[in-house]
Every structure is written in structure tokens, then in C-alpha cells.
CSV table of C-alpha atoms in Angstrom, one decimal:
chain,number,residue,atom,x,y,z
A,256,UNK,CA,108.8,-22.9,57.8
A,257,UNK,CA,106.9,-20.0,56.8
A,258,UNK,CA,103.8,-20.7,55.0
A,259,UNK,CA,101.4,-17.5,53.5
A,260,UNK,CA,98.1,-18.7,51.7
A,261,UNK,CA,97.0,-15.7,49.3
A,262,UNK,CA,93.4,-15.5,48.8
A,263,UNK,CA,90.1,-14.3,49.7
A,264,UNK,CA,87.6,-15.4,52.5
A,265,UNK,CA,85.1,-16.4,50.4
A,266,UNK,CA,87.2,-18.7,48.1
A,267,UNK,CA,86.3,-22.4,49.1
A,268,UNK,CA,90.2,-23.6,47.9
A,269,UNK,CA,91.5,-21.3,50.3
A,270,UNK,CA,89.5,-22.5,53.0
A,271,UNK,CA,90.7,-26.0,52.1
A,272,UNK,CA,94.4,-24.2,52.4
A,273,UNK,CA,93.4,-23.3,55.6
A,274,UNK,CA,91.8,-26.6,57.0
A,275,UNK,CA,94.9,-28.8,55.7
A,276,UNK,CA,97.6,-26.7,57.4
A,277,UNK,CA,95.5,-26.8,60.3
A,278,UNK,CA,94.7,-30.0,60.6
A,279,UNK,CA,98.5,-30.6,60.5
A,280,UNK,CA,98.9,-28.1,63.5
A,281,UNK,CA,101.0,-26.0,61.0
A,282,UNK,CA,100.7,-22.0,61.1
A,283,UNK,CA,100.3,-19.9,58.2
A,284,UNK,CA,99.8,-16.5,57.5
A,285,UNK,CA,96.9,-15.4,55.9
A,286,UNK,CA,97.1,-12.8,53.0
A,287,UNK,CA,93.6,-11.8,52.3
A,288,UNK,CA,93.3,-10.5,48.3
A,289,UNK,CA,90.5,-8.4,48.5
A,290,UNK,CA,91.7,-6.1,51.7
A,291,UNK,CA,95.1,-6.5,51.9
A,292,UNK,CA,96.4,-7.3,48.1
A,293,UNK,CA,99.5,-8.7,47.0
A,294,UNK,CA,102.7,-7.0,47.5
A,295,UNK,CA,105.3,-5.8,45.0
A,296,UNK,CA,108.2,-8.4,46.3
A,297,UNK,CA,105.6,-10.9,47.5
A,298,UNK,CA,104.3,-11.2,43.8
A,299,UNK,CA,107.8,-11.0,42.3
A,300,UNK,CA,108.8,-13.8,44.4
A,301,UNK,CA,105.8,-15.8,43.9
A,302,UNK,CA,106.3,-15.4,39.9
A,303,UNK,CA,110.1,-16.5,39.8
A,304,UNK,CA,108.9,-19.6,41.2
A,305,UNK,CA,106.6,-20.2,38.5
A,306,UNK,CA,109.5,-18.5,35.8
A,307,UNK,CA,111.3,-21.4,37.0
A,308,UNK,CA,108.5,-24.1,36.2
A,309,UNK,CA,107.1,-22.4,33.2
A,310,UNK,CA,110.4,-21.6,31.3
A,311,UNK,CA,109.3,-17.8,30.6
A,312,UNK,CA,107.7,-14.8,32.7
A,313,UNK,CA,104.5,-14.8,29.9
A,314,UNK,CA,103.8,-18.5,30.6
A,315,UNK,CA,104.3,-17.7,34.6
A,316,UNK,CA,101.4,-14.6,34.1
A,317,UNK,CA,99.3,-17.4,32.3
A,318,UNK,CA,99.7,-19.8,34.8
A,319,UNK,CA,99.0,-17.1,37.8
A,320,UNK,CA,95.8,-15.6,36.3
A,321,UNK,CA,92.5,-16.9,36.7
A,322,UNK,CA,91.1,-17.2,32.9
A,323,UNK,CA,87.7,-17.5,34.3
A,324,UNK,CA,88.0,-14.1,35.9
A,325,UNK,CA,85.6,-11.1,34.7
A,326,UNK,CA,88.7,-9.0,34.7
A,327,UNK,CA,90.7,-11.5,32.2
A,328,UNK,CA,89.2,-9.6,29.5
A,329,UNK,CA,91.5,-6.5,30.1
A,330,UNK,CA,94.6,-8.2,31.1
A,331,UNK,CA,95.4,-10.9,28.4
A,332,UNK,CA,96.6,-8.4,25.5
A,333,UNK,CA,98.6,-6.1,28.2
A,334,UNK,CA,103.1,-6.6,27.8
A,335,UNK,CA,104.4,-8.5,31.1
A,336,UNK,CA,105.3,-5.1,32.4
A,337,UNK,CA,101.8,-3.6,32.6
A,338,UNK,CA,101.3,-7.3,33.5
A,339,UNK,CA,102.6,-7.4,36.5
A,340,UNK,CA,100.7,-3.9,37.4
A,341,UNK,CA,97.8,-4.4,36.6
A,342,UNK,CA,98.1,-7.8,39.4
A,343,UNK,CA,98.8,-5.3,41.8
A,344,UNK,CA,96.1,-2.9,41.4
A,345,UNK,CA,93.6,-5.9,40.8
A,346,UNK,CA,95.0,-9.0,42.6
A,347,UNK,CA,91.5,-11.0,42.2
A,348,UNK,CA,92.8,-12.2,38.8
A,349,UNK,CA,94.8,-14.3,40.6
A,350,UNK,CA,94.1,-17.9,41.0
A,351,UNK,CA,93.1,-18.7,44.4
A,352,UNK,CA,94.9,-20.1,46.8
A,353,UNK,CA,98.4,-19.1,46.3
A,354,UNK,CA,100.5,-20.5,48.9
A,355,UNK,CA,103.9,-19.6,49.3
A,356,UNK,CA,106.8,-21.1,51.8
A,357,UNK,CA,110.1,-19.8,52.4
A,358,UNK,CA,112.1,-21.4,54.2
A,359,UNK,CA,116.2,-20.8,54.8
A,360,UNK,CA,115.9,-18.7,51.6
A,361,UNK,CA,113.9,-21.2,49.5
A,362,UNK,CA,110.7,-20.0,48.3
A,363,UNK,CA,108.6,-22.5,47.3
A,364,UNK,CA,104.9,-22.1,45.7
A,365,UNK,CA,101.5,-23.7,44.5
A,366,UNK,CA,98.3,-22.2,42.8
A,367,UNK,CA,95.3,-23.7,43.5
A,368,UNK,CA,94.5,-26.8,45.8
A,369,UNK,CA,97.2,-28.7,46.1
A,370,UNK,CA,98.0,-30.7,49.0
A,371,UNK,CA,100.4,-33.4,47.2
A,372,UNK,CA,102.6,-30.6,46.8
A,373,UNK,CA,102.4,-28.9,50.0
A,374,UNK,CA,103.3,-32.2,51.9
A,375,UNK,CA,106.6,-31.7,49.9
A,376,UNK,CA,107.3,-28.7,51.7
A,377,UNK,CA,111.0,-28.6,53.5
């Protein structure tokens, strides 16, 4: 199992992240927004998993992005090409924590804090 939790230090859902994988003696790798970022793959494969559970890539983007974000302004009315850019250049609109798990070519993901889902992780 390979778990990544996206998010930023300061974020108190991704320090919840943090504490329940570690409380269950289960290592993760920490993706920290604000130095680090998101990569191009790492975001593709994080939004085909919510594709999946959303039904289309502009209901994926909705569920992604942090409304309450002083950036949303700027994004909302953008195509889901310049979409997907402007996540890279500014991952903070991103709701916090994102935590992916891939395991034997599964990718699996969550938004937010979530720990009914992550205990269904293979």
C-alpha cells in the first residue's frame, strides 16, 4: 500500500491524515502544497478517480476545489483545460487533505477528512 496525503502543514484535516495513519502504524508520504505542489500525473490520477465518482471531469474540478478559497474567484469561469493549469500553478485551491493510495495499479482517493473511507483501503 502506498498512501500520499496532499496538503499543507498548517491544515488541521491534514494533521488528522497524519495522526490516523499513524496511529495505525501505517506510512504515508507526505506531499506538502505550498512547497512542493501537485504534480502533473499526480493530479491527473487523483481527478480520474473523482471522473469516475462524479460522472464528468467539470463535476471532478468542483469537487477538488476548495469554494471557500480566496483564489476560487479566478478559477470557477476558466474551461477544464486551463482548469487543470491553473491547479498546478496554484494547488492551494485544492481541498485539503487529499489522500491518495495506489496499490497493485489501483488508485484510490478521498478529499477531506475521511477516515470511514480510508479504512476501506486494499
Amino acid at each position: 500500500m502506498a498512501i500520499q496525503i496532499f496538503g499543507t502543514n498548517k491544515n488541521f484535516d491534514v494533521k488528522k491524515a497524519e495522526r490516523y495513519f499513524a496511529e495505525r502504524r501505517i506510512q504515508v508520504q507526505k506531499v506538502d502544497l505550498k512547497e512542493k505542489g501537485i504534480s502533473k500525473g499526480e493530479l491527473e490520477s487523483v481527478l480520474s478517480v473523482f471522473e469516475k465518482k462524479a460522472g464528468s471531469r467539470s463535476e471532478a474540478f468542483e469537487m477538488l476545489v476548495d469554494k471557500k478559497s480566496k483564489d476560487y474567484a479566478s478559477f470557477a469561469y476558466l474551461d477544464d483545460g486551463d482548469k487543470f493549469e491553473k491547479i498546478l500553478e496554484n494547488p492551494l485551491l485544492l481541498v485539503q487533505p487529499i489522500v491518495r493510495n495506489k496499490t497493485n495499479g489501483k488508485v484510490e482517493a478521498t478529499i477531506g477528512y475521511s477516515p470511514e473511507e480510508w479504512g476501506n483501503f486494499s
